Each structure stands twice: as structure tokens, then as C-alpha cells.
CSV table of C-alpha atoms in Angstrom, one decimal:
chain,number,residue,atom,x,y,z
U,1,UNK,CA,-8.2,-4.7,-18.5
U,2,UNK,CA,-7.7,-2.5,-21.5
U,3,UNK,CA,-10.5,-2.4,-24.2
U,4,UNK,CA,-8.7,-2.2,-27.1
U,5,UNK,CA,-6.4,-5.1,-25.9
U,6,UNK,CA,-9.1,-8.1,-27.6
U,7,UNK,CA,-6.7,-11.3,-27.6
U,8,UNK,CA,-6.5,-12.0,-24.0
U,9,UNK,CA,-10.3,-11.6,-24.3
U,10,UNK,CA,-10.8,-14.1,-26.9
U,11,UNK,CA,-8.3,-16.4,-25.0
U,12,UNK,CA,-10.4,-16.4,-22.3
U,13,UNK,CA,-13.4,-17.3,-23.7
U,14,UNK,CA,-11.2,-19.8,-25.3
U,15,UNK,CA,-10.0,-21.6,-22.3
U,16,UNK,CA,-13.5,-21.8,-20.8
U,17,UNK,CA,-14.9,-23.5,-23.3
U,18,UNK,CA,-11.5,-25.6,-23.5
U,19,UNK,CA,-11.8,-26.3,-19.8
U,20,UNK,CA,-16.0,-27.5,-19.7
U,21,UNK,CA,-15.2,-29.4,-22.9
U,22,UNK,CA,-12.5,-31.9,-21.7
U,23,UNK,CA,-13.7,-32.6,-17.8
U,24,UNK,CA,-14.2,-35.8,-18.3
U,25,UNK,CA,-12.6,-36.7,-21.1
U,26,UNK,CA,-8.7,-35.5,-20.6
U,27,UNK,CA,-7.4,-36.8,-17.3
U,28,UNK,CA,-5.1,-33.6,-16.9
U,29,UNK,CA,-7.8,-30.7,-17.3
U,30,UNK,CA,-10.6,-33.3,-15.0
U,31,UNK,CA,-8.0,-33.7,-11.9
U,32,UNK,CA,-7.1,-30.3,-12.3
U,33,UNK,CA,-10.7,-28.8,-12.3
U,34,UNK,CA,-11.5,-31.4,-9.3
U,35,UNK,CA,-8.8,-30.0,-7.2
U,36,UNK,CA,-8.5,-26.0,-8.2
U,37,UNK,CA,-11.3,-23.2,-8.0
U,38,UNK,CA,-10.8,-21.4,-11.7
U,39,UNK,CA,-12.6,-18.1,-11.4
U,40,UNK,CA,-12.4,-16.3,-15.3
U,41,UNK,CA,-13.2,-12.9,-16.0
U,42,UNK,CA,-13.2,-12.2,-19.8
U,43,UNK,CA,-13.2,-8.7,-19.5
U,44,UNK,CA,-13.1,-5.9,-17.5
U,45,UNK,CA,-13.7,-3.0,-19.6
U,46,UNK,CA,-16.5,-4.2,-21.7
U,47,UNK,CA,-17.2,0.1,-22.6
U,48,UNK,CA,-13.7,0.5,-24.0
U,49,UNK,CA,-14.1,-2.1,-26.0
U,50,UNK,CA,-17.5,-1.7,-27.6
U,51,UNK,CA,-15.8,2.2,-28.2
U,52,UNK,CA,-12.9,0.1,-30.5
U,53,UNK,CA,-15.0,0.1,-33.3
U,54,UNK,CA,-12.3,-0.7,-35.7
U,55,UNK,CA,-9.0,-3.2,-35.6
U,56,UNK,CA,-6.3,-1.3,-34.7
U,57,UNK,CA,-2.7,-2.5,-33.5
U,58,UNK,CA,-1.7,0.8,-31.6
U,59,UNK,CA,-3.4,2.5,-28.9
U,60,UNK,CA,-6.8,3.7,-29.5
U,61,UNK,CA,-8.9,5.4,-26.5
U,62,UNK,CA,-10.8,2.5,-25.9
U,63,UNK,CA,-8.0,1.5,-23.6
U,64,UNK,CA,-10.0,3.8,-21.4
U,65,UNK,CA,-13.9,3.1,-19.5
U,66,UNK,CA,-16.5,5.3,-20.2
U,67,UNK,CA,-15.0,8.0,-17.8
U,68,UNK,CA,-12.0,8.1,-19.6
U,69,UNK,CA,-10.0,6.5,-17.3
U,70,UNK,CA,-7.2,3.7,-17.2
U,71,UNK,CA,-8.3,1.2,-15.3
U,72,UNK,CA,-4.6,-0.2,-14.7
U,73,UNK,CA,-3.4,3.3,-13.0
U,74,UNK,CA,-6.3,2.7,-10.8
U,75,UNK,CA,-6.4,0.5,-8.0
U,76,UNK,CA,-4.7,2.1,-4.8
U,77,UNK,CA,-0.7,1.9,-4.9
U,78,UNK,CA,1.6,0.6,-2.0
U,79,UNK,CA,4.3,3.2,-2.7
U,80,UNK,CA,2.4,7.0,-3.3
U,81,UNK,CA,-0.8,8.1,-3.0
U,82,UNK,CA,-2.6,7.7,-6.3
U,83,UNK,CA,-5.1,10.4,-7.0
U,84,UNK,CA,-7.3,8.6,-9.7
U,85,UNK,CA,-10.9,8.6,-8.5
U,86,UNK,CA,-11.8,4.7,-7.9
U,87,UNK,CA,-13.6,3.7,-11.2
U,88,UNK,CA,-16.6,1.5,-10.9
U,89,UNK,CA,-14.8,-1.4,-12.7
U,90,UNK,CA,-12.4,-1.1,-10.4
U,91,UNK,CA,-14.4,-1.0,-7.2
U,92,UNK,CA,-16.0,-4.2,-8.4
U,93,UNK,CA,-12.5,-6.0,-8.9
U,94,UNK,CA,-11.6,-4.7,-5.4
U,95,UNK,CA,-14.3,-6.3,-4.1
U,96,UNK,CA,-14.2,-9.7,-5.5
U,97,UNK,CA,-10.5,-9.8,-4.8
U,98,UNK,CA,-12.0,-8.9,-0.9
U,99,UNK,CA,-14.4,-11.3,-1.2
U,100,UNK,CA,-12.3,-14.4,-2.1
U,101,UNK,CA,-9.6,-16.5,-1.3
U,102,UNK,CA,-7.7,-15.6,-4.8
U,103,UNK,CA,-4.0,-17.4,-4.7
U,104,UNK,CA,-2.7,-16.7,-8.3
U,105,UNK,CA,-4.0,-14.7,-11.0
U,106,UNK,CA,-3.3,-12.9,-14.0
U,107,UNK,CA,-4.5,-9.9,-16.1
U,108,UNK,CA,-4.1,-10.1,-19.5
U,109,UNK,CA,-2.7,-7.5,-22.2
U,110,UNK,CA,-1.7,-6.9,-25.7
U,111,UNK,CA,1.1,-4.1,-27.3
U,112,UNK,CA,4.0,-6.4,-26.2
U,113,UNK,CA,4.9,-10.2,-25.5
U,114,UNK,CA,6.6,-10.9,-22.6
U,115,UNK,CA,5.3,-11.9,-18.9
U,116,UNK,CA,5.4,-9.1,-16.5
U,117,UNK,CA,5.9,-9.6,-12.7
U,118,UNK,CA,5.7,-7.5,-9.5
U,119,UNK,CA,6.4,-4.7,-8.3
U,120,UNK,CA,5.4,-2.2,-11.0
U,121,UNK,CA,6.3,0.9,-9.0
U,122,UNK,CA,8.7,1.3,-6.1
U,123,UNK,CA,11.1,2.8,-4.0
U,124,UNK,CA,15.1,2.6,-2.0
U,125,UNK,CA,13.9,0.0,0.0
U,126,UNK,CA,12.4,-2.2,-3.0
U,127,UNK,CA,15.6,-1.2,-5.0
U,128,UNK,CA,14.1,1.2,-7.2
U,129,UNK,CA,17.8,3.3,-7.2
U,130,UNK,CA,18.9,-0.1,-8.9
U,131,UNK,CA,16.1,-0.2,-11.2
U,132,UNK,CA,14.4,-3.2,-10.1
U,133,UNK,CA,11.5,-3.3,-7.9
U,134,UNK,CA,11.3,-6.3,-6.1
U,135,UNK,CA,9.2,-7.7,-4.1
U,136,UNK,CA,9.7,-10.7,-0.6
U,137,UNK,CA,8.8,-13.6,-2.9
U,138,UNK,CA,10.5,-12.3,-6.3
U,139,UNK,CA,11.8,-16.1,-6.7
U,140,UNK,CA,8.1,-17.2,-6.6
U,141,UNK,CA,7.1,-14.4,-8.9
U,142,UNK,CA,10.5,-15.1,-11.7
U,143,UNK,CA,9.5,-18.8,-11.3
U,144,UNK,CA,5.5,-17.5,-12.4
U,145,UNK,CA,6.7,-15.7,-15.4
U,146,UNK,CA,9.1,-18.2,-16.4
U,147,UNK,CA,6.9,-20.8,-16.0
U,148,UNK,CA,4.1,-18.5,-18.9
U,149,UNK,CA,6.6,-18.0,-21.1
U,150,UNK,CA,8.3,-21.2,-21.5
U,151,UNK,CA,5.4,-22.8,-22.4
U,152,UNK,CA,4.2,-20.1,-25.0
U,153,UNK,CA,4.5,-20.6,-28.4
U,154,UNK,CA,7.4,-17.7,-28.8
U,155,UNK,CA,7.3,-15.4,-25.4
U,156,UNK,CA,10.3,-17.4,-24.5
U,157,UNK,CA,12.6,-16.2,-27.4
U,158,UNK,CA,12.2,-12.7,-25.8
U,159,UNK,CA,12.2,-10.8,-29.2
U,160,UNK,CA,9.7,-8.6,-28.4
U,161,UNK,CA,8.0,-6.7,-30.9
U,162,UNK,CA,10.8,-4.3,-32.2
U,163,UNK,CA,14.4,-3.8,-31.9
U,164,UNK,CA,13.8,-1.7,-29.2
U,165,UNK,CA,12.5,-3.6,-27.1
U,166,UNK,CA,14.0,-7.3,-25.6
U,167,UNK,CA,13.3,-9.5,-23.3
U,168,UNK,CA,15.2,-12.3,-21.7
U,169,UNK,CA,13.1,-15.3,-21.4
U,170,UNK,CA,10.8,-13.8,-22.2
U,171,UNK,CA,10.3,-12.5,-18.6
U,172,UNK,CA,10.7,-8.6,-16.6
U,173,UNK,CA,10.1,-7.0,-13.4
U,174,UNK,CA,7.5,-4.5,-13.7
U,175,UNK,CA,9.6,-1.6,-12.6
U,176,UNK,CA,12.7,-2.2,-14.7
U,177,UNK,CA,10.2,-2.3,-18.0
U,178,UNK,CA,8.9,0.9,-17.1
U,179,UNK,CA,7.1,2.2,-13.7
U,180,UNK,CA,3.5,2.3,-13.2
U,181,UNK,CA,1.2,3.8,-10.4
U,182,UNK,CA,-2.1,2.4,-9.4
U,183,UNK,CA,-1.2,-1.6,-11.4
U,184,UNK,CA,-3.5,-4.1,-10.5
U,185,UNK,CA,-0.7,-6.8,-10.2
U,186,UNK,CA,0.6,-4.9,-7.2
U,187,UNK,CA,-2.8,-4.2,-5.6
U,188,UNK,CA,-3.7,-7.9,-5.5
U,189,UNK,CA,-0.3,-9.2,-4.3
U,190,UNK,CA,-0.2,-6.6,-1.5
U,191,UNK,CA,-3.7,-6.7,-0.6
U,192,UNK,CA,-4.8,-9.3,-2.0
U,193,UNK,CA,-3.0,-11.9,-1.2
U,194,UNK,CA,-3.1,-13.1,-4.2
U,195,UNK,CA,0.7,-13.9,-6.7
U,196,UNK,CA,-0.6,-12.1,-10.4
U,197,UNK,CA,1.4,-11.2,-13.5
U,198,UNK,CA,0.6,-9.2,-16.0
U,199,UNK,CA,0.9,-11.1,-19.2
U,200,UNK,CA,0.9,-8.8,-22.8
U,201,UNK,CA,0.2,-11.5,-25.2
U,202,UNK,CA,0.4,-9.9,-28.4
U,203,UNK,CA,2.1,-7.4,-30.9
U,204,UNK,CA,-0.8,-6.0,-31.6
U,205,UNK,CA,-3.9,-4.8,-30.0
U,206,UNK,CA,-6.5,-5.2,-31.9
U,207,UNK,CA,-5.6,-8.1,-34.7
U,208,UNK,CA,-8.1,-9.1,-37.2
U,209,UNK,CA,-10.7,-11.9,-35.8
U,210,UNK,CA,-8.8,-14.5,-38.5
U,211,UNK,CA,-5.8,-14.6,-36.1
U,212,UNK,CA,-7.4,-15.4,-33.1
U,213,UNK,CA,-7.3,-18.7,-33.5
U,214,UNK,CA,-3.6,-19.1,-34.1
U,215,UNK,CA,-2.9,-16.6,-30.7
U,216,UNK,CA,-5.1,-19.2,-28.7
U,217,UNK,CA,-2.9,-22.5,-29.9
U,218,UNK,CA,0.2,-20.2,-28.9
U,219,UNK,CA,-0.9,-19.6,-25.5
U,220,UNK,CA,-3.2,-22.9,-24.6
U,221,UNK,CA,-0.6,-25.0,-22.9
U,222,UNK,CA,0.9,-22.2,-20.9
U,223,UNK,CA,-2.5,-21.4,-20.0
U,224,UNK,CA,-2.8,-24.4,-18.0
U,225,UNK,CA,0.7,-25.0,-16.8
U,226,UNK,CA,0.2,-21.4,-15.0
U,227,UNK,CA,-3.2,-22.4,-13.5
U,228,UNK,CA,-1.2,-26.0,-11.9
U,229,UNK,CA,1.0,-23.2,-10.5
U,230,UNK,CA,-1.5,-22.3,-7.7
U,231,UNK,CA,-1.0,-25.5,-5.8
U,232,UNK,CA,2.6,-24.6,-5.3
U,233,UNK,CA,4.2,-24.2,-1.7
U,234,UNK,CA,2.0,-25.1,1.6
U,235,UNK,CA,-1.3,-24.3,2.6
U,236,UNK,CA,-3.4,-25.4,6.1
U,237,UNK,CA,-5.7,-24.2,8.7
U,238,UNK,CA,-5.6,-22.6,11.7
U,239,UNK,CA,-7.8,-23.9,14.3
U,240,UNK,CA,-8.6,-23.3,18.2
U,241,UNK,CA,-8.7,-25.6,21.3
U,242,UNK,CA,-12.3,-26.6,19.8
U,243,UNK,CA,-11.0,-27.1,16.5
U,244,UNK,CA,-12.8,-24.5,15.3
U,245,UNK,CA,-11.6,-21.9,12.3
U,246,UNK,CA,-9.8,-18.7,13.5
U,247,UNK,CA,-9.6,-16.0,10.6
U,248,UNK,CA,-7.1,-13.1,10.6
U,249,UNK,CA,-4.3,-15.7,12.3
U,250,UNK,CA,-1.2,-14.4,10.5
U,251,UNK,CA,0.7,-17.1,8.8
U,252,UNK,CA,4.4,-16.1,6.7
U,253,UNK,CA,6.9,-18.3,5.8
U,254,UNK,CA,10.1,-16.7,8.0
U,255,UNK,CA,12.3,-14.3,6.3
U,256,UNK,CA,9.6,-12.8,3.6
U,257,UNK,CA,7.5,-11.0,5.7
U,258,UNK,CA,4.9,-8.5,4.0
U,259,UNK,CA,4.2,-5.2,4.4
U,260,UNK,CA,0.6,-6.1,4.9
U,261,UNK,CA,1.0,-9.5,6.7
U,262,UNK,CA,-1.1,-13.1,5.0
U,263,UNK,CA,-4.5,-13.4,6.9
U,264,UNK,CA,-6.4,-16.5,7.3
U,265,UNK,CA,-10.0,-16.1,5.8
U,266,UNK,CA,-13.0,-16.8,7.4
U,267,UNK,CA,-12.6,-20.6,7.5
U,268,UNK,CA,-9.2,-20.3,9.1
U,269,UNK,CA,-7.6,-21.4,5.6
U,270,UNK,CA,-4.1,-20.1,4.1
U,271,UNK,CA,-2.1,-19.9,1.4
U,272,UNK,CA,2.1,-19.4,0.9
U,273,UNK,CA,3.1,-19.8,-3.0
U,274,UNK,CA,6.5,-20.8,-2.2
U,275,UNK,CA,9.5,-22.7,-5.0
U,276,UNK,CA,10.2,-26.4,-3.6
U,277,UNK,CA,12.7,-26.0,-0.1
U,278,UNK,CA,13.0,-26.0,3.3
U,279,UNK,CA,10.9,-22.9,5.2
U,280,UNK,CA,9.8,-22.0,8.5
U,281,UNK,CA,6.1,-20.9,8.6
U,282,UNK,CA,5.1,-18.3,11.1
U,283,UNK,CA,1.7,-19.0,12.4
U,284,UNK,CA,0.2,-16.1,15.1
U,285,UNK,CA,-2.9,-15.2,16.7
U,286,UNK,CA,-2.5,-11.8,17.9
U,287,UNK,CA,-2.1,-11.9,21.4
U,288,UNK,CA,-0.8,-15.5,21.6
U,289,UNK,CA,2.5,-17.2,21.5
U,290,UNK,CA,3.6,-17.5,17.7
U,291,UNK,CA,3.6,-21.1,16.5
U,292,UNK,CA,7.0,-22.4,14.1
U,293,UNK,CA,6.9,-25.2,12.3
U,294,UNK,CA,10.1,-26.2,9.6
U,295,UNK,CA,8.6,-27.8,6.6
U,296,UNK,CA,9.8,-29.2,3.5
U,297,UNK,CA,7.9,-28.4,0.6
U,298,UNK,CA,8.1,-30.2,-2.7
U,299,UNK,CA,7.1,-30.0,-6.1
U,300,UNK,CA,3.4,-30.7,-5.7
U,301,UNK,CA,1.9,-29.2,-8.7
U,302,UNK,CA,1.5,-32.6,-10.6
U,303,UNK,CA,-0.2,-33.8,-7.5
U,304,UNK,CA,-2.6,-30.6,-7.8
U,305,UNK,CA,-2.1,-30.3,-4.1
U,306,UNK,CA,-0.2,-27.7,-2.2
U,307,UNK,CA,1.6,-29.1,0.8
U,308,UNK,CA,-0.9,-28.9,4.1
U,309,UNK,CA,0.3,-28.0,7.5
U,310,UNK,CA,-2.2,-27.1,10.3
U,311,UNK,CA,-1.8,-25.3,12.7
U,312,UNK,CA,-3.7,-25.4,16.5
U,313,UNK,CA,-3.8,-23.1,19.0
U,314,UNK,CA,-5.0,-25.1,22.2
U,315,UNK,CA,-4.8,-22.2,24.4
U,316,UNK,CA,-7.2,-20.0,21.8
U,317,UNK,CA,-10.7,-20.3,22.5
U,318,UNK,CA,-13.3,-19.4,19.6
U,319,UNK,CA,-15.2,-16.7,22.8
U,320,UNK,CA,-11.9,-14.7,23.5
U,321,UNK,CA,-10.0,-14.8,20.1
U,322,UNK,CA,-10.0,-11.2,18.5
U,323,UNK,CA,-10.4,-10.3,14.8
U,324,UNK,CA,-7.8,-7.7,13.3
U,325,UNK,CA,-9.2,-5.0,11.1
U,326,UNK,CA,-8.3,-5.0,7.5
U,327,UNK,CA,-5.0,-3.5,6.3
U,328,UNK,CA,-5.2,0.0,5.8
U,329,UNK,CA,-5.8,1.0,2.2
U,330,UNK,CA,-2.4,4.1,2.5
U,331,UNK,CA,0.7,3.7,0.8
U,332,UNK,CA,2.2,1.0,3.1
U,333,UNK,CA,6.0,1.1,1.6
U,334,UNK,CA,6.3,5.1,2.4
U,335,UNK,CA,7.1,4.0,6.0
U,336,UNK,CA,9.6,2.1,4.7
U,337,UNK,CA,11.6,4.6,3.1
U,338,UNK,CA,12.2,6.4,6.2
U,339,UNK,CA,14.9,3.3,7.3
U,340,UNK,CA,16.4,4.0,4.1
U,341,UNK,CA,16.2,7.7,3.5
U,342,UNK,CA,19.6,8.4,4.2
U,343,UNK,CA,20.8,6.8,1.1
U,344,UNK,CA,19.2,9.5,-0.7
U,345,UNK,CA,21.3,12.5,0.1
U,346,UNK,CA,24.6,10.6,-0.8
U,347,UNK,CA,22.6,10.1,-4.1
U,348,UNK,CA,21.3,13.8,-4.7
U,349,UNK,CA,24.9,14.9,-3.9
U,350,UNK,CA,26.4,12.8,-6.6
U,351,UNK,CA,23.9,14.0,-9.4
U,352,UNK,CA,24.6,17.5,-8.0
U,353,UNK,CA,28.3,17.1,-8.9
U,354,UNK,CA,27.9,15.6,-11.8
U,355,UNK,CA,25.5,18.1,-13.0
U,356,UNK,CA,28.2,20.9,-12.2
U,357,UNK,CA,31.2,19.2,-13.6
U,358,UNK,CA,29.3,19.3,-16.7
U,359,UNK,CA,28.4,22.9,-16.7
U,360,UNK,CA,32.1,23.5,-15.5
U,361,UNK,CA,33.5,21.8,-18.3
């Protein structure tokens, strides 16, 4: 995302050619490139990086595009309204993210080493007062992290980079590390649909080319154990008396509802990345009696196959079915805050008294 961030860059260019090299010849990487759609995007601020002229291990203003913007404080944010004009780079992300069926990502950075899940930024009801932002499937997303950074060379020691700066397991919440307005990881996971961390894989930005083979071998395996990671939980279609696909059902797995409720795309198909357990999935077609079926999902990311469960709606016929808009691209938690706003005074009221035994004493 950033240009002056190379490794993940490098990695990436690394992983393709590891991936088209052993189809065929390691069992692991053909079953898993017969049973998963990899989409790999090298780079996303190809400007800011041609601008890094020089190696440089601290920030340099190719982080920025060509507009001089920061293309992770730019996607739209689920908590306040983000005034950053929508970059071009960013538009384009937007739309492929619209486009496809995305299920887990990541976007990688450097300036630290640890794996970063969602939320970035927050409020009350996420339990921002607390300082952690979390999100309905924040055992999905520690699993995710833990998952990166136990199979990393180091991220798992959670040294970081200085003494300032630790982190157990080599994992944190967005929020808690520091907030962040307009993130990508929270743009895809609330519109999106789509479970991405933010991995920073290295001390420094911009290392010399001479290391970037030694920062691929630390970060190969948990490359690939993150990619099996997608055929966690369940996943089915939704279908009508004909059989045929209906898009925009919603299916949730009861108890972890989101803001901006799981869609079916346009073949009917969806996705819940959910730890092995017992869940109730949620299937509705606006209009119609819901549909709950209990399931028991197990550990199916050997198998490379999530666990299916359709769903048929006999009464649903493909000429009277309706398609919902979109959700709305507005700060979707500031309703949210509302239920919880009278927390707040309570809170105010405390810092004011603090504040003026302070002066008082």
C-alpha cells in the first residue's frame, strides 16, 4: 500500500513465482491452487515507489501517490466521515473488492513486525473507551493473526523493533496499536465481506535488495498457512423453488450480526469464516420466512474445503424475488453510538473531576 514499504512487494512477486513453480510438483501448493482462487496484487502504489529513489528504513514521502496522499487513510470509514478525496488507486481497489467474491486477504507493510487485525478505528459500542476495537468475529480475526505470526520466522516472539514497542504473539488489534481513519482492513471486512489483516513485515522499510531473500524464507510458510485459512467455517448457496441462484439473500451465523449484513453474490454463493463449533446460520430473503439451520463446522482447512450448507427457498420464485441495494457507503457504526451514548456523560464527568481535583490540589 505504501511505496516506500518494498518487502511485502518483493514477497509477493516471490510467492507467485513460488506458487506457478510447484503446481504440479508439491502436492500441498497443487491441491491448494486446485481448490482456492489466489488473486495477488504486488503493489498498489507503484508512484510512491518509483519516488523512493533511495533505501531508506524510515518514512520517506513515497509512502504517498502522486497526489500526495495516503492511500491507507483512504477508503471510506465505518465510524466518521473521512474527508480524504477518493484517490484513483483507491477507487480501483474499491472496485475489485465490488467486483469479487474476496473471503480473506491481506495488505502488506513494513516499519514494524507484528500482524495487525480489525477494527482500526472505533467507538463505545466497539469498546473504544477500553481501548480495543473489536469487531463480531474478533475470535476469527485473533485466530488470522495468530495463525501469520506463528508460522513466521520471528513475528511470534513479539519483540518488535524497539523497546518501545511489544507485541504479544506477535499479534494486536488495530485500535489498541494506535487508531487509524480511512484503513483498508476495515473497509473490506465491513464492505467487503472480505476477513484482511494488515501484516508489517519488516523493521525497516526500504532494506537493501541483498536481504530480500532472507525476508522471503521468513515469511514463505506463513504465507501459505494464511492462504489455507480461507476455507475455514461454512459456505453454500442459496437457491429458489427452480433451483436457481438468488443474490443479495442475507446469510449470518446467529449472534455476530454485521452492521452491513453478508450478501450472496450473483450466483447465490456465501461465505462465513468461522473457528471450528457449533453455529446457527441465518439465511433470509427479504420478504420471506428466515431459514435456521444448526451446523457443526470443523477444521476443514487441510481438506481445502470450507463446510457447505445450502440453502432453498421453495416458496421464492426467480420472477418475484427482489434485489436489495448495496449498503450505503456513510459511517454505519455512528448509529450505533446513539444506544450507547449515555455512557459518555458519566465518562466526561469523571475527567471533569479529575481535571479539577488537580487544579485544586
Amino acid at each position: 500500500m505504501h511505496g516506500d514499504e518494498t518487502v511485502g512487494r518483493e514477497i509477493l512477486l516471490h510467492l507467485i513465482d513460488f506458487l506457478v513453480t510447484s503446481y504440479g510438483r508439491d502436492p500441498v501448493i497443487t491441491r491448494l491452487l486446485n481448490n482456492t482462487r489466489v488473486h495477488i496484487m504486488p503493489t498498489m502504489n507503484p508512484d510512491g515507489f518509483e519516488a523512493t529513489k533511495v533505501p531508506d528504513c524510515y518514512y520517506t514521502r513515497g509512502r504517498y501517490n502522486k497526489n500526495g496522499e495516503d492511500l491507507n487513510r483512504n477508503f471510506p470509514d465505518a465510524f466518521e466521515n473521512n474527508s480524504a478525496s477518493i484517490q484513483p488507486e483507491t477507487r480501483a481497489v474499491m472496485d475489485w473488492i465490488k467486483n469479487e467474491t474476496f473471503v480473506l486477504s491481506a495488505n502488506l507493510h513494513g516499519g514494524a513486525l507484528v500482524a495487525s487485525y480489525t477494527f482500526d478505528n472505533g467507538n463505545p459500542v466497539t469498546g473504544s473507551l477500553n481501548g480495543y476495537s473489536k469487531s463480531p468475529d474478533d475470535d476469527v480475526f485473533i485466530h488470522l493473526a495468530k495463525t501469520y505470526s506463528s508460522n513466521h520466522a520471528s513475528m511470534y516472539k513479539g519483540t518488535g523493533c524497539d523497546n518501545r514497542q511489544t507485541f504479544p504473539g506477535g499479534i494486536t488489534n488495530g485500535y489498541s496499536w494506535y487508531q487509524l481513519e480511512g484503513g483498508m482492513q476495515d473497509y473490506n471486512y465491513v464492505w467487503g465481506q472480505c476477513f484482511e489483516i494488515t501484516l508489517e513485515l519488516s523493521c525497516c522499510k526500504y532494506p537493501p535488495a541483498n536481504q530480500l531473500e532472507e525476508f522471503w524464507k521468513d515469511n514463505k510458510v506463513a504465507l501459505i498457512e494464511y492462504i489455507k485459512q480461507v476455507h475455514l467455517g461454512v459456505k453454500g448457496q442459496v437457491t429458489d423453488k427452480n433451483g436457481n441462484p438468488i443474490p443479495n439473500a442475507i446469510v449470518e451465523a446467529k449472534g455476530r450480526p454485521h452492521v452491513c449484513p453478508y450478501r450472496t453474490n450473483e450466483q447465490g454463493e456465501y461465505f462465513l469464516l468461522l473457528l471450528p463449533g457449533t453455529y446457527v446460520i441465518n439465511a433470509t430473503v427479504p420478504g420471506f420466512k428466515s431459514m435456521l439451520k444448526t451446523v457443526e463446522i470443523p477444521d476443514n482447512t487441510a481438506n481445502f474445503s470450507a463446510l457447505k450448507q445450502d440453502f432453498s427457498f421453495p416458496e421464492v420464485s426467480d420472477k418475484i424475488r427482489s434485489r436489495v441495494a448495496s449498503c450505503p457507503r456513510i459511517p454505519l457504526y455512528q448509529e450505533l453510538t446513539r444506544a450507547s451514548a449515555a455512557v459518555k456523560p458519566t465518562v466526561h464527568i469523571l475527567v471533569l473531576m479529575t481535571v479539577m481535583l488537580v487544579i485544586f490540589k
